[in-house]
């Protein structure tokens, strides 16, 4: 009989999960009992059945291994019978989602702060996923937050650290801990979804690509799939070794942090496809030769062509996008006669729609795209779907984009981020807009007239749950819009996101400069929100 050890503790302030789990500086997580309090609060809320299976994995960032060893002991003390851990503590977020589903786990702990930087002075995070493989819904994260406020003990067993690098099974307390190959199950799933033979043929006919793993978790996955199973030459995957500090970079696949890839794709040496993924492997960046594809457009273009991939033939049931994501996907849904759903930001809001079979593909402006194959967004999946479509259709990214816009029109789109601003200024800005919302309809800003202005609220069509205050929307009469929202994933101060969008019909100007096309909306955003005054910044830090 293993001795369960009860460790007394007191609550820590501010253990509220954000858009995707609890994210804080490593130094905060290194306080004795900090991670333990949060993990115990999760276990207290989900109350695992005796003998239940728990999956644990992470993106390999600094502090991962320490927390994994502790979480294994705590899982054993809390009644889990089996703990499945990725070798080296590695599991990309989508791979963790798949492993939870495949092995019938009751849930999983994903240790990641996603695209946030890593290292002793940077960020760490813990997220709990439920049995469907997806992020815990607000009912669970809210209860976990509540529990962190009253917690007075956590449970562990007396056991040494185990060797996380050796595949096999070891006992910890009464639990069996199984260290698995983090890549194999996921790579098999990808091969079952896509036409690997068609992609291999394209590669042997000279199709080229570069995949930038950003020194984060997708390196081993991309090497095994792209260079191993699909035959791309060695060196196609760059920055393919996961590093604890991501080489000192932000593992955020956007035009700022993946600038080297962008520069290559705009140069004379550009391969056919450029792609990147983030810290934990759920985001993606797609750039064709001389053609950047926004995440919102990528969702629309993938949805329009998804039935080319073998596993999706004849079964596109619907499309879902987060509210700030452009309406490009709505036009595809309309064209194909399938429903479209507009959810709040956060992948957790897609879970019910996917489980109910009401949507097949989902996407977000924040570089997330995925389908019903797992319950997380999936960076490599999006890259492979692009490859499958390009290989079968024999066209370039640029040709596909032009063809798409010529049929559906183009939603010009940009997101302006003001990062690490003072929380009071951010609050004042949002409060200011909120107070003006009722007066905005009918107001003119340059050539734009406001048609509707509101705070977005979502009623889940499956379980009826309501999520209010999910972003402020200003919708203009010409169909363009501005959305203001505070990020839920930052770890310092506040980050203001301003989402700008304008639609051009197929016969309009569909090949213009995005910044120029959005100038009226940019000016209106400043006039409505007094961004410079509240943030003290004259320009955004990041434009994506
Ligand atoms: C997380 C969620 C995404 C969401 C994003 C938004 O992404 O998983 O579903 O779109 O946050 O972030 P913010 O609240 O900062 O706008 P990730 O990749 O960080 O897990």
XYZ file of C-alpha atoms and ligand atoms in Angstrom:
564
model
C 0.000 0.000 0.000
C 1.583 3.286 -1.048
C 1.684 6.019 1.511
C -0.162 9.129 0.320
C 1.405 12.288 1.663
C -0.809 15.280 2.453
C 1.055 18.576 2.142
C -0.615 21.581 3.811
C -0.798 24.728 1.665
C -2.437 28.136 1.416
C -3.975 29.737 -1.696
C -2.042 31.884 -4.185
C -3.699 34.965 -5.644
C -4.514 35.090 -9.347
C -4.588 31.432 -10.409
C -7.345 32.131 -12.918
C -6.970 30.220 -16.195
C -6.985 32.640 -19.162
C -7.953 32.022 -22.790
C -5.997 28.786 -22.634
C -4.879 27.656 -19.184
C -2.858 29.300 -16.440
C 0.084 31.271 -17.840
C 2.608 33.089 -15.680
C 6.287 33.870 -15.517
C 8.502 30.868 -14.693
C 9.574 32.672 -11.513
C 5.947 32.690 -10.364
C 5.586 28.977 -11.105
C 8.835 28.260 -9.228
C 7.358 29.380 -5.903
C 7.030 26.312 -3.668
C 3.532 24.881 -3.991
C 2.415 27.157 -6.854
C 2.120 24.520 -9.587
C 1.041 21.924 -7.012
C -1.860 24.103 -5.806
C -3.126 24.542 -9.347
C -2.764 20.879 -10.317
C -4.437 19.739 -7.090
C -7.272 22.196 -7.746
C -7.766 20.586 -11.156
C -7.850 17.104 -9.615
C -10.217 18.250 -6.855
C -12.612 19.635 -9.480
C -12.518 16.784 -12.002
C -12.435 14.060 -9.313
C -10.970 11.228 -11.374
C -12.545 7.787 -11.091
C -10.171 5.381 -9.313
C -7.828 3.929 -11.944
C -8.510 6.675 -14.517
C -5.945 7.475 -17.223
C -4.193 10.869 -17.329
C -2.012 12.148 -20.185
C 0.868 14.526 -19.429
C 3.013 16.322 -21.978
C 4.382 19.699 -22.825
C 6.228 21.821 -25.333
C 9.670 21.176 -23.817
C 10.111 24.665 -22.415
C 12.169 25.466 -19.312
C 10.588 24.077 -16.095
C 8.622 21.385 -18.004
C 10.457 18.416 -16.545
C 10.271 19.671 -12.953
C 6.505 20.110 -13.097
C 5.973 16.821 -14.954
C 7.793 14.821 -12.246
C 5.684 16.471 -9.575
C 2.444 16.035 -11.561
C 3.133 12.296 -11.977
C 3.458 11.816 -8.213
C 0.348 13.912 -7.576
C -1.647 11.959 -10.172
C -0.671 8.719 -8.454
C -1.762 10.135 -5.088
C -5.066 11.329 -6.513
C -6.153 7.907 -7.714
C -5.130 7.828 -11.372
C -4.246 4.277 -12.342
C -2.237 5.062 -15.436
C -0.296 8.147 -16.475
C 0.802 8.418 -20.117
C 3.722 10.787 -20.664
C 5.431 11.794 -23.912
C 9.125 10.822 -24.010
C 11.262 13.670 -22.711
C 8.080 15.282 -21.431
C 7.224 16.207 -25.007
C 3.750 16.184 -26.520
C 2.565 18.878 -28.876
C -0.866 20.214 -27.939
C -2.622 18.491 -30.870
C -0.689 15.257 -30.226
C -1.775 15.403 -26.567
C -5.360 15.840 -27.708
C -5.036 12.782 -29.950
C -3.377 10.661 -27.261
C -6.149 11.522 -24.763
C -8.756 10.378 -27.286
C -6.889 7.330 -28.550
C -6.135 5.863 -25.119
C -9.497 6.744 -23.547
C -7.924 9.033 -20.946
C -10.177 11.020 -18.632
C -8.097 14.104 -19.394
C -4.625 15.532 -19.705
C -2.261 18.186 -18.448
C -0.577 20.152 -21.226
C 2.371 22.163 -19.963
C 2.851 25.082 -22.276
C 2.608 28.821 -22.618
C 2.146 28.329 -26.346
C 3.668 31.107 -28.457
C 4.982 33.002 -25.403
C 8.785 32.970 -24.983
C 10.449 30.392 -22.701
C 13.431 30.267 -20.340
C 14.114 31.051 -16.665
C 12.870 34.654 -17.014
C 10.049 33.952 -19.436
C 6.721 32.145 -19.425
C 5.275 28.829 -18.317
C 1.755 27.459 -18.351
C -0.509 24.575 -17.393
C -3.694 23.672 -19.211
C -6.186 20.920 -18.459
C -7.892 19.096 -21.315
C -10.984 16.957 -20.855
C -11.816 13.452 -22.109
C -12.803 14.626 -25.599
C -9.206 15.858 -25.972
C -10.157 19.525 -25.933
C -9.454 22.396 -23.549
C -11.641 22.364 -20.456
C -14.771 24.497 -20.896
C -15.435 27.570 -18.774
C -17.563 25.560 -16.313
C -14.440 23.555 -15.417
C -11.865 26.378 -15.545
C -14.160 28.556 -13.431
C -14.487 25.818 -10.813
C -10.704 25.276 -10.823
C -10.172 28.977 -10.227
C -12.669 28.844 -7.379
C -10.867 25.876 -5.839
C -7.470 27.636 -6.014
C -8.952 30.242 -3.666
C -9.798 27.759 -0.902
C -7.211 25.003 -1.293
C -5.511 23.925 1.939
C -3.599 20.758 0.988
C -2.186 18.857 -1.943
C -1.557 15.155 -2.285
C 1.551 13.344 -3.430
C 3.352 10.041 -2.998
C 6.892 9.449 -1.879
C 8.691 8.443 -5.048
C 11.862 9.428 -6.885
C 11.879 11.222 -10.225
C 11.543 8.782 -13.104
C 13.567 8.660 -16.325
C 11.374 10.624 -18.722
C 13.600 9.767 -21.673
C 13.213 6.000 -21.603
C 10.207 4.515 -23.384
C 8.483 1.897 -21.250
C 6.476 1.488 -18.075
C 7.432 2.217 -14.462
C 5.364 2.187 -11.253
C 4.950 5.385 -9.242
C 2.934 4.741 -6.099
C -0.004 2.608 -7.169
C -0.035 4.079 -10.694
C 1.614 2.757 -13.832
C 3.501 5.444 -15.706
C 3.917 4.789 -19.402
C 6.471 6.794 -21.390
C 5.444 6.792 -25.062
C 6.941 7.909 -28.357
C 5.375 11.394 -28.670
C 5.340 11.382 -32.480
C 4.233 7.942 -33.727
C 0.500 8.030 -32.883
C 0.158 11.532 -34.284
C 2.079 10.755 -37.483
C -0.123 7.679 -38.057
C -3.227 9.840 -37.641
C -1.966 12.355 -40.220
C -1.220 9.560 -42.680
C -4.777 8.273 -42.232
C -6.279 11.709 -42.996
C -4.311 12.859 -46.019
C -3.226 11.608 -49.421
C 0.444 11.038 -48.611
C 0.981 9.286 -51.960
C -0.095 12.414 -53.868
C 2.163 14.615 -51.736
C 5.118 12.224 -52.164
C 4.565 12.345 -55.935
C 4.588 16.142 -55.922
C 7.799 16.131 -53.876
C 9.497 13.765 -56.313
C 8.357 16.035 -59.160
C 10.183 18.967 -57.559
C 7.710 20.550 -55.106
C 9.744 22.313 -52.413
C 9.009 23.697 -48.981
C 10.569 25.073 -45.829
C 9.091 24.381 -42.407
C 10.334 26.535 -39.531
C 9.757 24.698 -36.226
C 11.003 27.789 -34.347
C 13.126 25.599 -31.986
C 9.864 24.459 -30.442
C 7.882 21.252 -30.128
C 7.000 20.575 -33.782
C 10.584 19.842 -34.863
C 10.451 16.080 -34.205
C 6.942 15.832 -35.665
C 7.791 17.793 -38.808
C 11.006 15.851 -39.403
C 9.267 12.495 -38.997
C 6.357 13.418 -41.260
C 7.763 15.835 -43.856
C 11.288 14.494 -44.233
C 10.553 10.927 -43.079
C 7.183 9.875 -44.462
C 6.741 12.398 -47.295
C 10.260 12.419 -48.721
C 11.131 16.117 -48.497
C 14.941 16.428 -48.418
C 16.774 16.730 -45.092
C 17.033 20.403 -44.181
C 13.436 21.145 -45.227
C 12.681 21.483 -41.502
C 14.727 24.282 -39.940
C 15.105 25.079 -36.216
C 13.942 21.501 -35.692
C 15.427 20.814 -32.234
C 13.134 21.767 -29.337
C 15.070 24.093 -27.019
C 14.092 25.066 -23.469
C 14.254 28.749 -24.380
C 13.316 28.412 -28.078
C 16.740 29.820 -28.916
C 15.762 33.082 -27.213
C 12.999 33.791 -29.750
C 9.232 34.092 -29.494
C 7.935 30.821 -30.950
C 5.069 32.745 -32.521
C 4.515 32.013 -36.215
C 3.704 35.464 -37.504
C 5.377 37.903 -39.851
C 7.363 39.514 -37.051
C 8.737 36.462 -35.265
C 9.046 34.250 -38.360
C 10.561 37.072 -40.382
C 13.401 34.954 -41.795
C 10.826 32.615 -43.327
C 8.818 35.517 -44.672
C 11.918 37.107 -46.219
C 12.820 33.808 -47.887
C 9.304 33.414 -49.283
C 9.399 36.903 -50.781
C 12.854 36.324 -52.340
C 13.941 34.824 -55.649
C 14.978 31.624 -53.810
C 11.521 30.997 -52.347
C 10.362 27.375 -52.285
C 6.761 26.534 -53.215
C 5.499 26.600 -49.634
C 6.735 28.190 -46.422
C 5.202 27.183 -43.102
C 5.861 27.512 -39.397
C 4.315 26.462 -36.124
C 4.409 27.775 -32.570
C 5.750 26.700 -29.156
C 3.283 23.870 -28.593
C 2.464 23.068 -32.213
C -1.124 24.200 -32.478
C -0.699 27.380 -34.530
C 0.384 27.656 -38.155
C 1.736 30.181 -40.620
C 1.267 29.650 -44.357
C 3.187 31.614 -46.973
C 3.288 30.745 -50.654
C 5.983 31.973 -53.002
C 5.461 35.748 -52.848
C 2.039 35.329 -51.229
C 1.219 35.521 -47.502
C -2.068 33.908 -46.535
C -3.784 35.392 -43.487
C -5.092 32.824 -40.980
C -8.653 33.942 -41.736
C -8.129 33.396 -45.464
C -6.392 30.100 -44.797
C -9.482 28.851 -42.950
C -11.716 29.894 -45.845
C -9.443 28.396 -48.516
C -8.984 25.133 -46.625
C -12.725 24.850 -45.989
C -13.434 25.410 -49.687
C -11.058 22.577 -50.642
C -11.136 20.235 -47.637
C -13.065 17.507 -49.402
C -10.011 16.879 -51.583
C -8.390 15.173 -48.574
C -9.448 11.515 -48.295
C -10.723 11.622 -44.709
C -12.998 14.591 -45.401
C -14.590 13.533 -48.694
C -18.322 14.212 -48.695
C -18.492 15.176 -45.052
C -18.081 18.926 -44.557
C -20.945 19.471 -42.093
C -20.248 23.069 -41.115
C -17.569 25.682 -40.421
C -16.849 27.537 -37.180
C -14.721 30.619 -36.625
C -14.028 32.836 -33.655
C -15.793 36.192 -33.704
C -12.700 38.322 -34.474
C -11.768 36.013 -37.389
C -12.749 37.501 -40.747
C -15.991 36.530 -42.434
C -14.139 34.992 -45.409
C -15.180 31.529 -44.173
C -18.826 32.646 -44.013
C -18.808 33.218 -47.768
C -17.475 29.718 -48.359
C -20.138 28.263 -46.061
C -22.788 30.180 -47.968
C -21.369 29.037 -51.306
C -21.243 25.400 -50.233
C -24.603 25.498 -48.423
C -23.288 24.511 -44.978
C -23.856 26.329 -41.661
C -21.289 28.663 -40.118
C -20.894 29.368 -36.372
C -19.332 32.454 -34.780
C -17.869 31.684 -31.347
C -15.861 33.666 -28.772
C -12.048 33.551 -28.921
C -10.650 30.314 -27.505
C -10.548 26.838 -28.995
C -12.618 25.497 -26.093
C -15.694 27.082 -27.665
C -15.450 24.768 -30.704
C -15.546 21.595 -28.585
C -19.315 21.162 -28.336
C -19.860 21.911 -32.042
C -17.207 19.342 -33.020
C -18.514 16.714 -30.579
C -22.047 17.196 -31.919
C -20.841 16.795 -35.515
C -22.161 20.225 -36.432
C -18.834 21.462 -37.799
C -15.923 19.710 -39.487
C -13.380 22.533 -39.696
C -12.709 25.470 -37.357
C -10.320 28.371 -37.350
C -9.186 31.524 -35.647
C -7.434 34.697 -36.724
C -4.728 33.890 -34.149
C -3.220 31.350 -36.566
C -5.219 28.350 -35.408
C -6.900 25.919 -37.779
C -8.152 22.425 -37.073
C -10.850 19.842 -37.603
C -12.779 17.091 -35.886
C -9.710 14.785 -35.966
C -8.704 16.131 -32.509
C -10.144 18.804 -30.208
C -7.317 21.322 -30.487
C -6.089 23.497 -33.272
C -3.332 21.747 -35.148
C -0.425 23.476 -36.882
C 1.020 20.549 -38.839
C -2.450 19.337 -39.798
C -3.088 22.687 -41.506
C 0.249 22.485 -43.327
C -0.503 18.934 -44.484
C -3.982 19.887 -45.688
C -2.449 22.718 -47.712
C 0.117 20.270 -49.129
C -2.606 17.748 -49.982
C -4.684 20.364 -51.798
C -1.733 21.863 -53.693
C -0.414 18.406 -54.673
C -3.750 17.157 -55.985
C -4.736 20.376 -57.724
C -1.268 21.086 -59.107
C -1.503 24.833 -58.498
C 0.514 27.320 -56.461
C -0.560 29.031 -53.237
C -0.808 32.329 -55.119
C -2.983 30.820 -57.868
C -5.265 29.217 -55.308
C -5.638 32.517 -53.416
C -6.445 34.494 -56.552
C -8.937 31.892 -57.711
C -10.590 31.950 -54.271
C -10.923 35.742 -54.149
C -12.191 35.847 -57.728
C -15.022 33.560 -56.665
C -15.830 34.679 -53.117
C -14.373 38.198 -52.923
C -11.672 39.183 -50.438
C -11.896 40.117 -46.767
C -8.966 42.454 -46.206
C -7.906 41.872 -42.654
C -5.310 42.942 -40.102
C -4.809 42.712 -36.351
C -3.005 45.502 -34.501
C -1.521 44.489 -31.138
C -0.469 46.898 -28.392
C 1.520 44.626 -26.104
C 2.351 44.940 -22.410
C 0.432 48.171 -21.873
C -0.651 49.323 -18.403
C -3.708 47.394 -17.217
C -5.441 50.604 -16.034
C -5.060 52.230 -19.461
C -6.411 49.118 -21.166
C -9.372 49.016 -18.816
C -10.090 52.712 -19.299
C -10.015 52.253 -23.071
C -12.432 49.312 -23.011
C -14.704 51.052 -20.476
C -14.704 54.153 -22.663
C -15.830 52.247 -25.743
C -18.378 50.254 -23.747
C -19.942 53.487 -22.469
C -20.160 54.817 -26.045
C -21.638 51.661 -27.602
C -25.311 52.759 -27.385
C -24.486 56.124 -29.019
C -22.363 54.766 -31.869
C -25.005 53.559 -34.366
C -25.516 56.319 -36.930
C -22.186 58.024 -36.105
C -19.910 58.812 -39.029
C -16.147 58.328 -39.106
C -14.841 59.650 -42.424
C -16.791 57.760 -45.069
C -17.864 55.053 -42.600
C -21.220 55.027 -40.808
C -21.745 52.754 -37.804
C -24.639 50.357 -38.296
C -24.380 48.366 -35.058
C -22.126 48.354 -31.999
C -22.205 45.810 -29.189
C -20.355 43.635 -26.726
C -20.258 40.124 -28.179
C -22.143 37.484 -26.259
C -22.358 33.816 -27.279
C -24.983 31.234 -26.526
C -23.626 27.752 -27.162
C -26.135 26.096 -29.522
C -25.400 22.658 -28.048
C -25.596 23.156 -24.277
C -27.163 26.634 -24.072
C -24.350 28.073 -21.920
C -23.865 31.823 -22.282
C -20.476 33.597 -22.475
C -20.757 37.390 -22.281
C -18.241 40.222 -22.738
C -16.258 38.482 -25.469
C -15.077 41.591 -27.329
C -16.477 44.939 -28.488
C -17.741 45.108 -32.064
C -18.290 48.144 -34.235
C -20.009 47.124 -37.457
C -20.220 49.675 -40.272
C -22.983 49.963 -42.828
C -20.628 49.049 -45.698
C -19.958 45.641 -44.086
C -16.556 46.544 -42.679
C -15.901 46.293 -38.945
C -13.559 46.899 -36.013
C -13.302 44.622 -32.979
C -11.576 45.617 -29.731
C -10.514 42.905 -27.300
C -7.999 42.373 -24.504
C -5.785 39.308 -24.863
C -6.344 36.443 -22.449
C -2.922 34.844 -22.911
C -0.408 37.529 -21.909
C 1.563 37.377 -18.679
C 2.515 41.022 -18.218
C 0.243 44.085 -18.107
C -2.431 43.980 -20.792
C -2.405 43.482 -24.543
C -4.966 45.324 -26.638
C -5.979 43.698 -29.911
C -7.688 45.751 -32.597
C -9.098 43.616 -35.409
C -9.819 45.408 -38.693
C -11.765 44.047 -41.635
C -13.245 45.180 -44.916
C -14.826 43.182 -47.726
C -14.155 43.650 -51.466
C -16.473 41.765 -53.843
C -15.028 39.534 -56.615
C -15.120 42.330 -59.173
C -13.627 44.883 -56.758
C -9.975 45.572 -56.030
C -8.891 42.136 -54.825
C -5.123 42.535 -55.186
C -4.385 45.718 -53.248
C -2.208 46.537 -50.244
C -3.946 45.527 -46.996
C -2.785 48.556 -44.976
C -4.037 50.946 -47.638
C -7.379 49.190 -47.935
C -7.906 49.320 -44.157
C -6.854 52.955 -43.655
C -10.447 54.218 -43.076
C -11.017 51.541 -40.413
C -7.634 52.300 -38.766
C -8.556 55.985 -38.500
C -12.019 55.156 -37.176
C -10.517 52.862 -34.521
C -8.386 55.706 -33.178
C -11.337 58.109 -33.210
C -13.578 55.626 -31.367
C -11.095 54.309 -28.802
C -8.455 57.051 -28.311
C -5.823 54.311 -28.521
C -2.808 56.640 -28.461
C -4.060 58.423 -25.350
C -4.859 55.249 -23.397
C -1.856 53.161 -24.424
C 0.762 55.882 -24.744
C 1.725 54.308 -28.090
C 1.560 55.988 -31.466
C 1.623 52.694 -33.388
C 0.926 49.011 -32.725
C 3.808 46.758 -31.622
C 2.788 43.938 -33.931
C 0.652 43.940 -37.056
C -0.455 40.558 -38.313
C -5.018 30.565 -27.237
C -6.243 29.777 -27.533
C -6.788 30.179 -28.866
C -7.056 31.667 -28.892
C -5.819 32.418 -28.483
C -6.171 33.865 -28.313
O -4.055 30.265 -28.207
O -5.924 28.397 -27.550
O -7.943 29.455 -29.123
O -7.415 32.104 -30.161
O -5.329 31.928 -27.265
O -5.257 34.513 -27.570
P -5.556 35.944 -26.972
O -6.550 35.782 -25.873
O -4.194 36.378 -26.541
O -6.079 36.784 -28.108
P -2.673 29.604 -27.824
O -2.032 29.245 -29.131
O -1.953 30.700 -27.074
O -3.018 28.431 -26.965
